[in-house]
Coordinates of C-alpha atoms in Angstrom, one line a residue:
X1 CA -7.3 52.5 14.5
X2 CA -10.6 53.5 13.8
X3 CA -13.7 54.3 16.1
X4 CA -15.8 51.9 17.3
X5 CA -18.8 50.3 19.0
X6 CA -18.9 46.7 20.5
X7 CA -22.1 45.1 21.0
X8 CA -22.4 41.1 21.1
X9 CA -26.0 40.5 23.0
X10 CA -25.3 36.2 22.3
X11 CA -24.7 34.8 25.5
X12 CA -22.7 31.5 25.4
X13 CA -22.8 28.4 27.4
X14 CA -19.5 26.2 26.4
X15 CA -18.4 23.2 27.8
X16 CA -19.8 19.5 28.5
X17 CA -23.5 19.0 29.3
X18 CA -24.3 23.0 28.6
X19 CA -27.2 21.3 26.6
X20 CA -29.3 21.3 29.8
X21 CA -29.6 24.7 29.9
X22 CA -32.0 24.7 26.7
X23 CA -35.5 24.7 28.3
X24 CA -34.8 27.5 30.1
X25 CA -33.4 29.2 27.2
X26 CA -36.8 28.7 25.2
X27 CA -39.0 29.2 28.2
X28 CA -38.1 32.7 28.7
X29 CA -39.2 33.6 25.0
X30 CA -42.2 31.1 24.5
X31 CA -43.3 27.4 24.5
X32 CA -43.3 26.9 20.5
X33 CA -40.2 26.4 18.7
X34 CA -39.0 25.7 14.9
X35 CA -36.3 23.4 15.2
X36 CA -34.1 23.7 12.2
X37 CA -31.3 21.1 11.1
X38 CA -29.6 19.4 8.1
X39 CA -29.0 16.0 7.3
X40 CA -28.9 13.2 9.7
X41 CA -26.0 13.6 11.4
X42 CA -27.6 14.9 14.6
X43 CA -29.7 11.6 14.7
X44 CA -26.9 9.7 14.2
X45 CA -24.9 11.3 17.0
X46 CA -28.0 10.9 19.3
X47 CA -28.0 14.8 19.7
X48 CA -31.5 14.8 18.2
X49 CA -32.8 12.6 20.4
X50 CA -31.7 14.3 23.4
X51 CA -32.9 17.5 22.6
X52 CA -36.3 16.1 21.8
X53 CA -36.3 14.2 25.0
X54 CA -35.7 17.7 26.9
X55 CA -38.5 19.5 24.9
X56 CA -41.0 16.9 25.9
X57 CA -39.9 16.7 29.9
X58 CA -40.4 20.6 29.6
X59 CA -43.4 20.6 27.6
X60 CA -42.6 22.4 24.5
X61 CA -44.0 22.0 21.5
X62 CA -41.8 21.8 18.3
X63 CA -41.9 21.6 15.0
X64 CA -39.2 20.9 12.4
X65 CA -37.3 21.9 8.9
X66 CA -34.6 19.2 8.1
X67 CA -32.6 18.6 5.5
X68 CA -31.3 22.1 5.4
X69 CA -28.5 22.2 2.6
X70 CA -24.8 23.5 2.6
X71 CA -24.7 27.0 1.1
X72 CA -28.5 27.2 2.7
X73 CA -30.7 28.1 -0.3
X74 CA -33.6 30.6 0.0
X75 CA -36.3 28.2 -0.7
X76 CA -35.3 26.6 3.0
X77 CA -35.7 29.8 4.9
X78 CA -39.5 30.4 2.7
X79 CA -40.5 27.0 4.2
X80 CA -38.9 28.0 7.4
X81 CA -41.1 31.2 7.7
X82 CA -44.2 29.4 6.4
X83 CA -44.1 27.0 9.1
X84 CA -43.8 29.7 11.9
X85 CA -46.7 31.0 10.7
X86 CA -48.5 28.3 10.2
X87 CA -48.3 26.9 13.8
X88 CA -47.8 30.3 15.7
X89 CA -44.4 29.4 16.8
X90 CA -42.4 32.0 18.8
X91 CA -38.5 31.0 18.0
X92 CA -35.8 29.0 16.2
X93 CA -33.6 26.7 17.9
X94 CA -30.6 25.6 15.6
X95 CA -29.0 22.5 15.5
X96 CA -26.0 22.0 13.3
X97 CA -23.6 24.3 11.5
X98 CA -23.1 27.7 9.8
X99 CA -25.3 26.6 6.8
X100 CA -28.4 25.6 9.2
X101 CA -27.6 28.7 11.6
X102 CA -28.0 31.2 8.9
X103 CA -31.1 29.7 7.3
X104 CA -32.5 30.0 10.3
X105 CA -31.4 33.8 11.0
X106 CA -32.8 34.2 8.3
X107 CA -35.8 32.6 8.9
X108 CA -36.4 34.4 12.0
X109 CA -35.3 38.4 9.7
X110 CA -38.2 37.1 8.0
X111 CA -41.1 35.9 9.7
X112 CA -42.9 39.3 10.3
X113 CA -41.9 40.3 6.7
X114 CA -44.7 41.1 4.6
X115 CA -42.5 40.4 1.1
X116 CA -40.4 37.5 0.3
X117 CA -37.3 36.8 2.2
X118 CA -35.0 37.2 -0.4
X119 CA -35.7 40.9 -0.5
X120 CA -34.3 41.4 2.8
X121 CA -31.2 39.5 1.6
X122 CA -31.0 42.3 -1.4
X123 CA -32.2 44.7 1.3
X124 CA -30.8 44.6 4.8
X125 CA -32.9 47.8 5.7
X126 CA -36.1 45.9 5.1
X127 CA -35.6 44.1 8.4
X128 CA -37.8 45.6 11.3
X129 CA -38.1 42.4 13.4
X130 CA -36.8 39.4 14.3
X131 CA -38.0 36.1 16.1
X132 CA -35.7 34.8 19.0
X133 CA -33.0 32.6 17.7
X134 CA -31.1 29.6 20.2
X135 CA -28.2 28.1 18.4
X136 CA -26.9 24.5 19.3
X137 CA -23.5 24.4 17.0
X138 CA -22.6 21.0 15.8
X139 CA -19.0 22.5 13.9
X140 CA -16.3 24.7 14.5
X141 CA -16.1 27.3 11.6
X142 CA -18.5 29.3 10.4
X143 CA -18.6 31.4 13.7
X144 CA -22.1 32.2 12.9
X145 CA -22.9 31.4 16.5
X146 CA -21.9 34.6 17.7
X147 CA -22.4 37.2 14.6
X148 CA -25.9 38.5 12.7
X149 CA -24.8 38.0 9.5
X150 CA -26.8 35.6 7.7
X151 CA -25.6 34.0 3.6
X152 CA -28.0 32.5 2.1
X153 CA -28.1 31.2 -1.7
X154 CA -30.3 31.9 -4.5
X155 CA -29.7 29.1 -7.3
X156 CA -31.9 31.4 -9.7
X157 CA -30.1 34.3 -10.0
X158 CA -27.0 32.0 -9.4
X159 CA -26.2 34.6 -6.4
X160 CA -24.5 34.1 -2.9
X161 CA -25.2 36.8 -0.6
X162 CA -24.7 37.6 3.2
X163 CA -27.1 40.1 5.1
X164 CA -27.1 41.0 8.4
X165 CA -29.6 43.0 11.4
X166 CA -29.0 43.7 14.8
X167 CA -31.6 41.2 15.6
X168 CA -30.2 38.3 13.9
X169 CA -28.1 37.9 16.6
X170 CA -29.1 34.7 18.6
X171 CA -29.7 35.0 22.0
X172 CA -28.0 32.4 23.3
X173 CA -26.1 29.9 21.8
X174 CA -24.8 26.4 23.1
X175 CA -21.5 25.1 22.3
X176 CA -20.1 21.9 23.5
X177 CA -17.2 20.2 22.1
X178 CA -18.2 16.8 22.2
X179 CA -20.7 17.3 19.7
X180 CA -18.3 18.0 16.6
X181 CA -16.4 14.5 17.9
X182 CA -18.6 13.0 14.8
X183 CA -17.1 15.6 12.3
X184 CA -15.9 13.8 9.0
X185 CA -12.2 15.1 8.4
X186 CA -12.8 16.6 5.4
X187 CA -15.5 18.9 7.1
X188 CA -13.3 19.8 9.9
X189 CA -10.4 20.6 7.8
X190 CA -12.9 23.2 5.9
X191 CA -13.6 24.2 9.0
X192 CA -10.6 25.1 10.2
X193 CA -9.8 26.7 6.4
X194 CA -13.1 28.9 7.2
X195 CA -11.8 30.1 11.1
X196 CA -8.6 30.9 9.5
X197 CA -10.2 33.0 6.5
X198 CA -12.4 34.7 8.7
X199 CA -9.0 36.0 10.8
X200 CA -7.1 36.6 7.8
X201 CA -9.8 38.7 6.2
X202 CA -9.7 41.1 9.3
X203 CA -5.7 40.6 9.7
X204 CA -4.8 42.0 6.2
X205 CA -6.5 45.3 6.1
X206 CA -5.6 48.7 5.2
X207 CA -5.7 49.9 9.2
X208 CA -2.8 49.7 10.5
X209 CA -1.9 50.3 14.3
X210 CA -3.7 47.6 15.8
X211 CA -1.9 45.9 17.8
X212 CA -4.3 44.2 19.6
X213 CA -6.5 43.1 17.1
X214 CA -3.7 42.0 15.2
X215 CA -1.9 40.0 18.0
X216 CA -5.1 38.3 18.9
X217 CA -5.5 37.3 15.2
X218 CA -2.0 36.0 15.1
X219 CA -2.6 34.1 18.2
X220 CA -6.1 32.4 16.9
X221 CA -4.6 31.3 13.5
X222 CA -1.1 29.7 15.7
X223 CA -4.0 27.9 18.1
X224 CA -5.7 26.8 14.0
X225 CA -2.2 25.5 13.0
X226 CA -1.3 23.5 16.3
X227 CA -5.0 21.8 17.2
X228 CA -6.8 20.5 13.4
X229 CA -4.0 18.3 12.9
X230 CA -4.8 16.8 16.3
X231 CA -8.3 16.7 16.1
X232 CA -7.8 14.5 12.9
X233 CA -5.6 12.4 14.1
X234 CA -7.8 11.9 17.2
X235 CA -11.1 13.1 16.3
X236 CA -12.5 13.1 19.8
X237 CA -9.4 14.9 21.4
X238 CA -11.6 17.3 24.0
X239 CA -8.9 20.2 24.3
X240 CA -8.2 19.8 19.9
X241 CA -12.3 20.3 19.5
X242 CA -12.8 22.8 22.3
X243 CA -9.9 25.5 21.3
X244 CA -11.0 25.3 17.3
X245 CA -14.7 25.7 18.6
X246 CA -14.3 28.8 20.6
X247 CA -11.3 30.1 17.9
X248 CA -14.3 29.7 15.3
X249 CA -16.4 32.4 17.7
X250 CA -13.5 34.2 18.4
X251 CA -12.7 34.7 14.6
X252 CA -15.9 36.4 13.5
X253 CA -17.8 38.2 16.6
X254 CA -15.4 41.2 16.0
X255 CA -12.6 40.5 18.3
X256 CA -9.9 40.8 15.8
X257 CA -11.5 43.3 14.1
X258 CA -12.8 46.3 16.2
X259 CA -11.0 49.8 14.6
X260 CA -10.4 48.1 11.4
X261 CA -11.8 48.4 7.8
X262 CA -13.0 44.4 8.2
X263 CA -13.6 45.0 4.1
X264 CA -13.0 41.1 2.9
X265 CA -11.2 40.0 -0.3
X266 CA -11.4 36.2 -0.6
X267 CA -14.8 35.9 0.7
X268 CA -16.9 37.4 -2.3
X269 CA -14.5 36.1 -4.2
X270 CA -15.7 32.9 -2.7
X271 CA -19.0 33.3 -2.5
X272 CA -19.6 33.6 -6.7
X273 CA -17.6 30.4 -7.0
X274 CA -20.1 28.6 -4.7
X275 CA -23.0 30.2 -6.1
X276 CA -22.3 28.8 -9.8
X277 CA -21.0 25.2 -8.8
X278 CA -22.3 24.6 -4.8
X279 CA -19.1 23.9 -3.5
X280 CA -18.0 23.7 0.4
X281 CA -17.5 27.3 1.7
X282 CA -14.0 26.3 3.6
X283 CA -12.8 24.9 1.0
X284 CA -12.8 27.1 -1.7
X285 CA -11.6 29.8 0.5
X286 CA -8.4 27.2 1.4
X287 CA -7.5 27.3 -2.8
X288 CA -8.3 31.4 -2.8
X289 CA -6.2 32.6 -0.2
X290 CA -2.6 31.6 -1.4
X291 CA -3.2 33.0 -4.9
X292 CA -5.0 35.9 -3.3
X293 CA -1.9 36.5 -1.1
X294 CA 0.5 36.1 -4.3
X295 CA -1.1 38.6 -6.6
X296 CA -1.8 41.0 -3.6
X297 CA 2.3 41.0 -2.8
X298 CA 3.9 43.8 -3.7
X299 CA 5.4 47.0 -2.0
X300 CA 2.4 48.6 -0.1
X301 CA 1.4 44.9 1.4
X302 CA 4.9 43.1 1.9
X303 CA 5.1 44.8 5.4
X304 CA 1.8 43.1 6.4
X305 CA 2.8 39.7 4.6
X306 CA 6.0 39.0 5.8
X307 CA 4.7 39.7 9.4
X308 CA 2.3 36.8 9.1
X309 CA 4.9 34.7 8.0
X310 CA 7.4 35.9 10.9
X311 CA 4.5 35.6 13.6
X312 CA 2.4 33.2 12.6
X313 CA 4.8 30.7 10.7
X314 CA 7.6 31.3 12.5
X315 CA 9.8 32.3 9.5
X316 CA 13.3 33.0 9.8
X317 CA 13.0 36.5 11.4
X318 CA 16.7 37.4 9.7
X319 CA 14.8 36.6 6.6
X320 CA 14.9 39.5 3.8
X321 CA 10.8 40.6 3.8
X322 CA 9.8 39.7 0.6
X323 CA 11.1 36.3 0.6
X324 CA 9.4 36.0 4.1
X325 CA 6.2 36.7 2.6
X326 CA 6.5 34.4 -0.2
X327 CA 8.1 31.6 2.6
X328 CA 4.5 32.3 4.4
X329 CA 2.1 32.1 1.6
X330 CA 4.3 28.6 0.8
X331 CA 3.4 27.7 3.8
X332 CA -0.2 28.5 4.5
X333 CA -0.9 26.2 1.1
X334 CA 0.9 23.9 2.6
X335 CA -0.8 23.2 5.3
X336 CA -4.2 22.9 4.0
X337 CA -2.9 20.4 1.9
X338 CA -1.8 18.4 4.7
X339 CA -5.4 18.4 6.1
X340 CA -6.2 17.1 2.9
X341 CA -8.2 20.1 1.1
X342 CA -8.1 19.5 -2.5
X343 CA -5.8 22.8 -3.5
X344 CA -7.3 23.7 -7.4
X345 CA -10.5 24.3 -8.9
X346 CA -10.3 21.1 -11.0
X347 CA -10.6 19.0 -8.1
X348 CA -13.6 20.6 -6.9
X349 CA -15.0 20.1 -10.6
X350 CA -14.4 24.0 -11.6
X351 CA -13.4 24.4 -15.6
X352 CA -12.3 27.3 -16.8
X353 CA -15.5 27.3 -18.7
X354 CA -17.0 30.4 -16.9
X355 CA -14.1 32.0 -14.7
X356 CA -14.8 35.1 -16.9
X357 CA -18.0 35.5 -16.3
X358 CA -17.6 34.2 -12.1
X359 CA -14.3 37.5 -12.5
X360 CA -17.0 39.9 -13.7
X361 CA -19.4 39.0 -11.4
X362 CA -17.0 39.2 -8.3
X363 CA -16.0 42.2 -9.1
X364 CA -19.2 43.7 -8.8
X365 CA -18.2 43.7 -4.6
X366 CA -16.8 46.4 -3.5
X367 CA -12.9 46.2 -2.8
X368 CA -12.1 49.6 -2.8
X369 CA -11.3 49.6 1.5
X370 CA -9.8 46.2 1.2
X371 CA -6.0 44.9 1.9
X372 CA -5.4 45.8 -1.7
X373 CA -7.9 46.8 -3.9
X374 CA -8.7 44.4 -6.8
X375 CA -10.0 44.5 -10.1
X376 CA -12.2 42.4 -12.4
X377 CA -8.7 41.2 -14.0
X378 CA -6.9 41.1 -11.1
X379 CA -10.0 38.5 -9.7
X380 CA -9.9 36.4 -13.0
X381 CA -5.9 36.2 -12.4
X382 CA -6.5 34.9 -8.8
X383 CA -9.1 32.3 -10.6
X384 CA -6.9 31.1 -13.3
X385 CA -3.8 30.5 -10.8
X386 CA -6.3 28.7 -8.6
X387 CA -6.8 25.8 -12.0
X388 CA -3.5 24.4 -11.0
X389 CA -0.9 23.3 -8.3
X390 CA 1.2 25.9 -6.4
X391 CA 4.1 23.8 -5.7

């Protein structure tokens, strides 16, 4: 196991009603706030109104950036910073997801930036500051409510980046499982494909020896596997929404991860495929990680594979180890299809048209530290095998 240092400074209200504890929250870093969201869906919950009515009874003034996009794109967090500077505003509460809560990192990284913000995206050094962020999370599975790392999108340079500073950390954020009650099935069964990413990017590493990390991460993906089938069957199941909520935290604020090489495969893999055609983040990792799994098998990584199938699937432990592993990647793709995530690239309108040039440009990450170590070809493999049905 490697060395370490642990140091989360987010503290978390969870539960029912923890919404009250919001004034407070802002009042102890000023009386101004940028309240950042996306669509409508917190209006048509009623969340908005209620945290409007609670800014007004505690006389703070707001003001907002809507509309804030899936794979948030760098012209929302330039608007973002404009308007803190424009009204003198001293933080960022926000409301919604893992898109809105890492435009508005981002927002705050760059508020006291004299360039533009995408500099500090190329740049993570640039960052010297940061404005206080409060998170309110509307879905379970970024985890970006308890991490710095901010990805934001540049449609440009047809780039997909993540960044990250100490300070982008929020101070506090607010979780309550009743608000993802109003989550559209589709969105929670990305969710749930993004919690169980994040744990498998951590779980398969080149570290081995740790055993606590690696029974946590077996534990959080069983809990992924026995609750998103419930929550969409009965979307406002309380104990479904609260243990995918706090698994989605769990997954990313280092947990799993502490003492490992946390050097990700599917993610940047991920993250070009998004950049070129804007599709959902969860998804695309759900069609990445079987094939990812099936090129990676071999002899240095069937230990690790056939452990996740004996652990976490609950494979035949007199199984041989290599059909194990295969038996667990089966059923890993299995299972996202039974949340309904489309499962190939066609479906999610992906040709074959530029999976070259999406290889070559993946591969420009560095996989050196990862699971197993992958080439531009070895990339362009995983994309062609994700153009059509596994089973």
């Amino acid at each position: 196991m490697n060395n370490f240092i642990y140091d989360i400074p987010t503290k978390v209200f969870f539960g029912k009603g923890q919404i009250r504890h919001l004034p407070q929250q802002i009042a102890e870093v000023g009386k101004r706030v940028l309240l950042v969201y996306g669509g409508g869906s917190i209006k048509r919950s009623g969340l908005y109104e209620e945290i409007v009515s609670l800014l007004k009874q505690n006389q703070i003034d707001w003001q907002e950036l809507p509309g804030v996009q899936a794979n948030p794109k760098i012209d929302s967090v330039r608007e973002g910073i404009a308007l803190m500077r424009q009204h003198q505003l001293d933080c960022v509460v926000a409301v919604g997801g893992g898109s809105t809560l890492d435009c508005a990192k981002a927002i705050c990284a760059g508020v006291d930036y004299d360039g533009d913000p995408w500099e500090l995206v190329m740049d993570p050094s640039r960052v010297k500051t940061c404005r206080p962020l409060i998170t309110v999370l509307t879905m379970a599975a970024t985890g970006s409510e308890m991490d710095n790392i901010a990805v934001i999108s540049n449609p440009q340079t047809r780039d997909k980046k993540g960044f990250s500073s100490y300070g982008m950390f929020p101070r506090c954020s607010i979780l309550d499982p009743v608000y993802t009650f109003s989550v559209p099935a589709s969105q929670t069964a990305a969710g749930t494909a993004d919690i169980m990413s994040h744990v498998m990017e951590s779980y398969f590493d080149q570290v081995h020896g740790a055993a606590v990390q690696d029974g946590f991460s077996e534990a959080m993906l069983k809990t992924c596997i026995h609750y998103a089938p419930i929550a969409l069957r009965k979307p406002d199941d309380y104990e479904a929404r609260a243990n995918l909520m706090w698994t989605a935290s769990m997954a990313i604020n280092g947990l799993n991860s502490l003492g490992k090489n946390r050097a990700w495969s599917c993610h940047p893999m991920e993250h070009v495929l998004s950049a070129y055609y804007d599709i959902t983040h969860g998804v695309g990792l759900a069609i990445l990680t079987p094939r990812w799994m099936k090129q990676v098998l071999c002899e240095e990584t069937v230990d690790q594979l056939a452990r996740f199938a004996w652990n976490v699937w609950d494979v035949d432990p007199a199984m041989e180890k290599q059909a194990a592993a295969e038996e667990g990647i089966r059923r890993l793709y299995q299972f996202f299809l039974e949340l309904g995530i489309p499962m190939t690239l066609p479906e999610v309108g992906i040709d074959e048209t530029l999976l070259e040039e999406m290889a070559a440009k993946a591969a420009q990450s560095d996989y050196t530290r990862a699971f197993y170590p992958l080439s531009g070809k070895d990339i362009l493999a995983i994309f062609q095998a994700c153009m059509k049905s596994m089973i």
